[in-house]
Amino acid sequence: PLYKSATLLFKVSYMCTLWLLQEFVLAMSEHNHGHIALVSSLSSHVDTPLISAYSSMKSAQSKLIETTR
């Protein structure tokens, strides 16, 4: 079903980004140095039919990175 694949997509893509940030942001702030790079896609900015789960996850991932600045 769609909800299972959407849940898996969110867990793998968004949650892994969040967990990695939690591991590295503290060390970067202690050293007052570091960079975060996220490879995203235009689908986080453009609504595209039939890939709403992917677009939503990419948007959430982009917003997560923006809020860490």
XYZ file of N, CA, C and O in Angstrom:
276
model
N 0.827 -1.217 0.000
C 0.000 0.000 0.000
C 0.864 1.270 0.000
O 2.018 1.242 0.417
N 0.263 2.325 -0.421
C 0.961 3.605 -0.540
C 1.486 4.099 0.809
O 2.597 4.591 0.899
N 0.698 3.965 1.867
C 1.151 4.490 3.156
C 2.396 3.779 3.659
O 3.244 4.381 4.316
N 2.550 2.498 3.354
C 3.748 1.774 3.793
C 4.982 2.261 3.049
O 6.038 2.465 3.651
N 4.863 2.473 1.750
C 6.020 2.958 1.000
C 6.344 4.400 1.370
O 7.509 4.783 1.440
N 5.324 5.217 1.643
C 5.559 6.596 2.060
C 6.225 6.640 3.429
O 7.130 7.442 3.670
N 5.799 5.775 4.326
C 6.401 5.701 5.661
C 7.864 5.268 5.571
O 8.732 5.845 6.235
N 8.143 4.291 4.752
C 9.520 3.830 4.573
C 10.384 4.936 3.963
O 11.511 5.173 4.415
N 9.854 5.617 2.964
C 10.580 6.720 2.335
C 10.908 7.799 3.364
O 12.031 8.296 3.424
N 9.941 8.151 4.198
C 10.154 9.178 5.210
C 11.185 8.722 6.240
O 12.075 9.485 6.612
N 11.082 7.488 6.677
C 12.034 6.971 7.672
C 13.456 6.967 7.122
O 14.387 7.380 7.801
N 13.615 6.481 5.921
C 14.957 6.355 5.357
C 15.544 7.723 5.026
O 16.674 8.037 5.405
N 14.804 8.552 4.350
C 15.365 9.814 3.865
C 15.374 10.922 4.915
O 16.398 11.545 5.157
N 14.247 11.172 5.539
C 14.168 12.286 6.491
C 14.795 11.937 7.833
O 15.617 12.681 8.357
N 14.409 10.801 8.393
C 14.884 10.462 9.729
C 16.392 10.218 9.744
O 17.063 10.591 10.703
N 16.931 9.637 8.696
C 18.390 9.450 8.652
C 19.112 10.787 8.613
O 20.147 10.953 9.248
N 18.547 11.752 7.898
C 19.120 13.098 7.885
C 19.089 13.699 9.288
O 20.073 14.268 9.753
N 17.974 13.552 9.967
C 17.837 14.075 11.328
C 18.828 13.411 12.278
O 19.503 14.082 13.055
N 18.951 12.108 12.205
C 19.873 11.385 13.095
C 21.328 11.772 12.832
O 22.115 11.935 13.761
N 21.681 11.926 11.581
C 23.050 12.355 11.256
C 23.317 13.770 11.763
O 24.398 14.057 12.280
N 22.340 14.645 11.622
C 22.500 16.009 12.145
C 22.727 15.985 13.657
O 23.589 16.696 14.170
N 21.949 15.180 14.350
C 22.086 15.098 15.796
C 23.482 14.627 16.196
O 24.013 15.053 17.219
N 24.062 13.761 15.412
C 25.395 13.250 15.723
C 26.495 14.288 15.472
O 27.458 14.348 16.215
N 26.358 15.087 14.432
C 27.461 15.945 14.016
C 27.325 17.417 14.399
O 28.336 18.097 14.531
N 26.125 17.923 14.587
C 25.953 19.355 14.853
C 26.594 19.763 16.179
O 27.210 20.822 16.277
N 26.485 18.948 17.191
C 27.089 19.290 18.488
C 28.604 19.440 18.360
O 29.187 20.423 18.830
N 29.246 18.494 17.696
C 30.700 18.580 17.514
C 31.077 19.788 16.664
O 32.069 20.467 16.942
N 30.273 20.077 15.649
C 30.564 21.236 14.797
C 30.414 22.533 15.580
O 31.215 23.456 15.417
N 29.424 22.605 16.456
C 29.254 23.828 17.237
C 30.355 23.981 18.288
O 30.787 25.094 18.586
N 30.850 22.878 18.840
C 31.955 22.940 19.799
C 33.235 23.422 19.134
O 34.022 24.141 19.741
N 33.450 23.044 17.878
C 34.636 23.463 17.137
C 34.403 24.774 16.381
O 35.330 25.303 15.765
N 33.170 25.259 16.432
C 32.793 26.489 15.734
C 33.162 26.419 14.246
O 33.603 27.385 13.649
N 32.999 25.238 13.686
C 33.336 25.031 12.283
C 32.627 23.777 11.777
O 32.453 22.823 12.514
N 32.217 23.809 10.540
C 31.628 22.627 9.917
C 30.693 23.023 8.793
O 30.278 24.175 8.682
N 30.407 22.071 7.967
C 29.525 22.291 6.824
C 28.524 21.158 6.731
O 28.844 20.009 7.048
N 27.328 21.495 6.296
C 26.293 20.501 6.047
C 25.892 20.637 4.590
O 25.565 21.731 4.129
N 25.931 19.545 3.866
C 25.517 19.552 2.459
C 24.354 18.581 2.291
O 24.392 17.460 2.796
N 23.330 19.036 1.620
C 22.170 18.200 1.355
C 21.892 18.201 -0.138
O 21.791 19.264 -0.750
N 21.806 17.026 -0.692
C 21.430 16.907 -2.097
C 19.916 16.734 -2.135
O 19.377 15.778 -1.596
N 19.263 17.693 -2.728
C 17.811 17.664 -2.789
C 17.380 17.716 -4.243
O 18.169 17.441 -5.144
N 16.159 18.076 -4.469
C 15.669 18.149 -5.839
C 14.633 19.256 -5.951
O 14.145 19.770 -4.951
N 14.300 19.589 -7.163
C 13.285 20.614 -7.401
C 11.923 20.193 -6.887
O 11.065 21.039 -6.656
N 11.719 18.924 -6.698
C 10.410 18.468 -6.233
C 10.091 18.968 -4.830
O 8.947 18.920 -4.404
N 11.085 19.463 -4.104
C 10.795 20.053 -2.793
C 10.187 21.444 -2.938
O 9.625 21.967 -1.995
N 10.280 22.033 -4.123
C 9.751 23.370 -4.366
C 8.577 23.396 -5.341
O 7.855 24.378 -5.412
N 8.422 22.331 -6.112
C 7.389 22.282 -7.144
C 6.458 21.113 -6.860
O 6.920 19.986 -6.655
N 5.160 21.378 -6.827
C 4.193 20.301 -6.620
C 4.087 19.470 -7.890
O 3.808 19.985 -8.969
N 4.328 18.185 -7.749
C 4.315 17.280 -8.889
C 3.309 16.162 -8.638
O 3.394 15.489 -7.605
N 2.392 15.949 -9.549
C 1.418 14.860 -9.355
C 2.102 13.500 -9.295
O 3.159 13.278 -9.887
N 1.514 12.600 -8.563
C 1.915 11.197 -8.438
C 3.168 10.956 -7.608
O 3.522 9.804 -7.372
N 3.863 11.987 -7.184
C 5.007 11.777 -6.287
C 4.899 12.683 -5.063
O 5.866 13.248 -4.586
N 3.690 12.797 -4.548
C 3.457 13.710 -3.423
C 4.233 13.304 -2.175
O 4.725 14.159 -1.442
N 4.362 12.017 -1.921
C 5.107 11.578 -0.735
C 6.572 11.970 -0.861
O 7.183 12.467 0.092
N 7.152 11.764 -2.025
C 8.552 12.129 -2.263
C 8.735 13.637 -2.151
O 9.668 14.112 -1.498
N 7.844 14.404 -2.764
C 7.943 15.863 -2.716
C 7.810 16.376 -1.288
O 8.555 17.272 -0.876
N 6.905 15.808 -0.536
C 6.715 16.221 0.862
C 7.939 15.920 1.702
O 8.364 16.733 2.530
N 8.526 14.745 1.497
C 9.716 14.374 2.249
C 10.881 15.280 1.901
O 11.617 15.728 2.778
N 11.079 15.578 0.624
C 12.165 16.462 0.210
C 11.970 17.862 0.769
O 12.926 18.527 1.175
N 10.737 18.324 0.808
C 10.447 19.634 1.383
C 10.765 19.646 2.879
O 11.391 20.590 3.385
N 10.354 18.616 3.575
C 10.648 18.526 5.012
C 12.152 18.455 5.257
O 12.674 19.095 6.176
N 12.850 17.712 4.433
C 14.299 17.581 4.558
C 14.982 18.935 4.315
O 15.889 19.323 5.061
N 14.548 19.663 3.318
C 15.121 20.982 3.028
C 14.872 21.956 4.174
O 15.754 22.719 4.563
N 13.662 21.941 4.717
C 13.322 22.826 5.836
C 14.134 22.470 7.078
O 14.523 23.344 7.850
N 14.371 21.198 7.300
C 15.196 20.772 8.432
C 16.592 21.373 8.330
O 17.117 21.930 9.304
N 17.195 21.298 7.172
C 18.529 21.848 6.974
C 18.515 23.363 7.110
O 19.414 23.950 7.722
N 17.485 24.023 6.577
C 17.401 25.487 6.687
C 17.324 25.935 8.142
O 17.885 26.971 8.497
N 16.656 25.178 8.985
C 16.503 25.590 10.387
C 17.764 25.349 11.219
O 17.850 25.839 12.339
N 18.731 24.632 10.694
C 19.967 24.405 11.452
C 20.973 25.537 11.270
O 21.993 25.557 11.932
N 20.693 26.459 10.389
C 21.626 27.564 10.144
C 21.705 28.514 11.300
O 20.896 28.742 12.068
